[in-house]
Amino acid sequence: MKKIITLCLLTLSTLAFAQEAGKKGELLKNEASSTEMKTQRGTDLPRTTSSSNQSGNRSLTRSDNRNTKTRYNWNQNTGYSEVFLRIPEYGYYTVEIDDQVISSASGKYRFFDLKSGRMMLSIYQDRYLVYRTSLNVRNNTRMVLDFFNNYGLYLLDSYRVQGQMYGFNEWDDVWNNPYNNSPNYNNQPGYNQSKEVMDNRSFDNFVQTLKRNATFDKDKMAYIEQQVKSALFTSQQINTLLSTFSFDDTRLQAGKLLYDYCIDTKNFYIVYESFDFDKNKKELMNYVSKRR
């Protein structure tokens, strides 16, 4: 009896912390027609040696005829994108994006080396089409989605791909905590793909230069205004920068500016610690609330 009660409690706790289906992300429209959804998918998968052009026609990159000259696709500059799709329901699914196909019952479908731009995503269950929609994936961006048969396909978020890190933790963490482990660069007003977060050494050098060459607050502001044109900052770095100012008024001005170039706005509360007066702290908090 005691074991049964323990198992029930574990089950209830799991359900309590589980994500509710269809309650997270942006719902993407199902563009598959009713006729398509009633027709079985062919047993032959698209050839991995073929590629699709803009009009949807396929052109072989390797001919079966040995007398025909072989064509190659070296160094095509079409951008780099990734799409991660999770299907938490039990079943065997086939997911097709552009000219890549993955069939699995694992529930996780990870597509790499996709060209950036608009492409078609199709989901099949037991060879029947159940969902189809078009995706617009930005260059150097990973799109993360969830699919539920009864609710549809949800776009959870897009994350900047940095260095194409393929470690297992990097793969799986996008679905933990939930979906908030990586900063959402794309929604930041100061976001620019050519910018990078200042590493610790570069940031320390910048702060030392600021203290050495900028005596007055207005001079420090000039340095920061110049630096945000080419760099992004963490909340902790912004807190350090604001602490170099002598007056709260200029500190407030810098805080408003740097918020648009902060990569982890969920931690921006750290910045408020640099203020001397509650009035300026509250004004920055109100500013941040309106920006979100």
Short mmCIF file of N, CA and C in Angstrom, two decimals, residues 138 160 185 188-196 229 232 261:
data_model
loop_
_atom_site.label_atom_id
_atom_site.label_comp_id
_atom_site.label_asym_id
_atom_site.label_seq_id
_atom_site.Cartn_x
_atom_site.Cartn_y
_atom_site.Cartn_z
N ARG A 138 16.18 32.18 -40.47
CA ARG A 138 17.23 33.17 -40.69
C ARG A 138 18.60 32.52 -40.69
N ARG A 160 20.34 32.17 -31.73
CA ARG A 160 21.51 32.38 -32.56
C ARG A 160 22.46 31.21 -32.43
N TYR A 185 18.39 36.58 -28.51
CA TYR A 185 19.04 37.70 -29.18
C TYR A 185 18.09 38.39 -30.15
N GLN A 188 15.90 41.41 -29.28
CA GLN A 188 16.50 42.58 -28.68
C GLN A 188 16.66 43.69 -29.71
N PRO A 189 16.27 44.93 -29.35
CA PRO A 189 16.38 46.04 -30.30
C PRO A 189 17.79 46.25 -30.81
N GLY A 190 18.80 45.94 -30.00
CA GLY A 190 20.18 46.14 -30.43
C GLY A 190 20.78 44.94 -31.13
N TYR A 191 19.95 43.91 -31.42
CA TYR A 191 20.46 42.68 -32.01
C TYR A 191 21.00 42.92 -33.41
N ASN A 192 22.19 42.37 -33.65
CA ASN A 192 22.79 42.45 -34.97
C ASN A 192 23.70 41.24 -35.11
N GLN A 193 23.53 40.48 -36.20
CA GLN A 193 24.29 39.24 -36.34
C GLN A 193 25.79 39.47 -36.41
N SER A 194 26.22 40.67 -36.75
CA SER A 194 27.64 40.95 -36.84
C SER A 194 28.25 41.27 -35.47
N LYS A 195 27.41 41.43 -34.45
CA LYS A 195 27.90 41.76 -33.11
C LYS A 195 28.12 40.50 -32.28
N GLU A 196 29.06 40.60 -31.34
CA GLU A 196 29.32 39.53 -30.40
C GLU A 196 29.36 40.10 -28.99
N LYS A 229 28.02 50.12 -30.84
CA LYS A 229 27.88 49.98 -32.29
C LYS A 229 28.50 48.68 -32.79
N LEU A 232 27.86 43.62 -27.83
CA LEU A 232 26.74 43.40 -26.91
C LEU A 232 27.30 43.16 -25.51
N TYR A 261 21.07 46.62 -25.64
CA TYR A 261 22.22 45.82 -26.10
C TYR A 261 22.58 44.74 -25.08
#
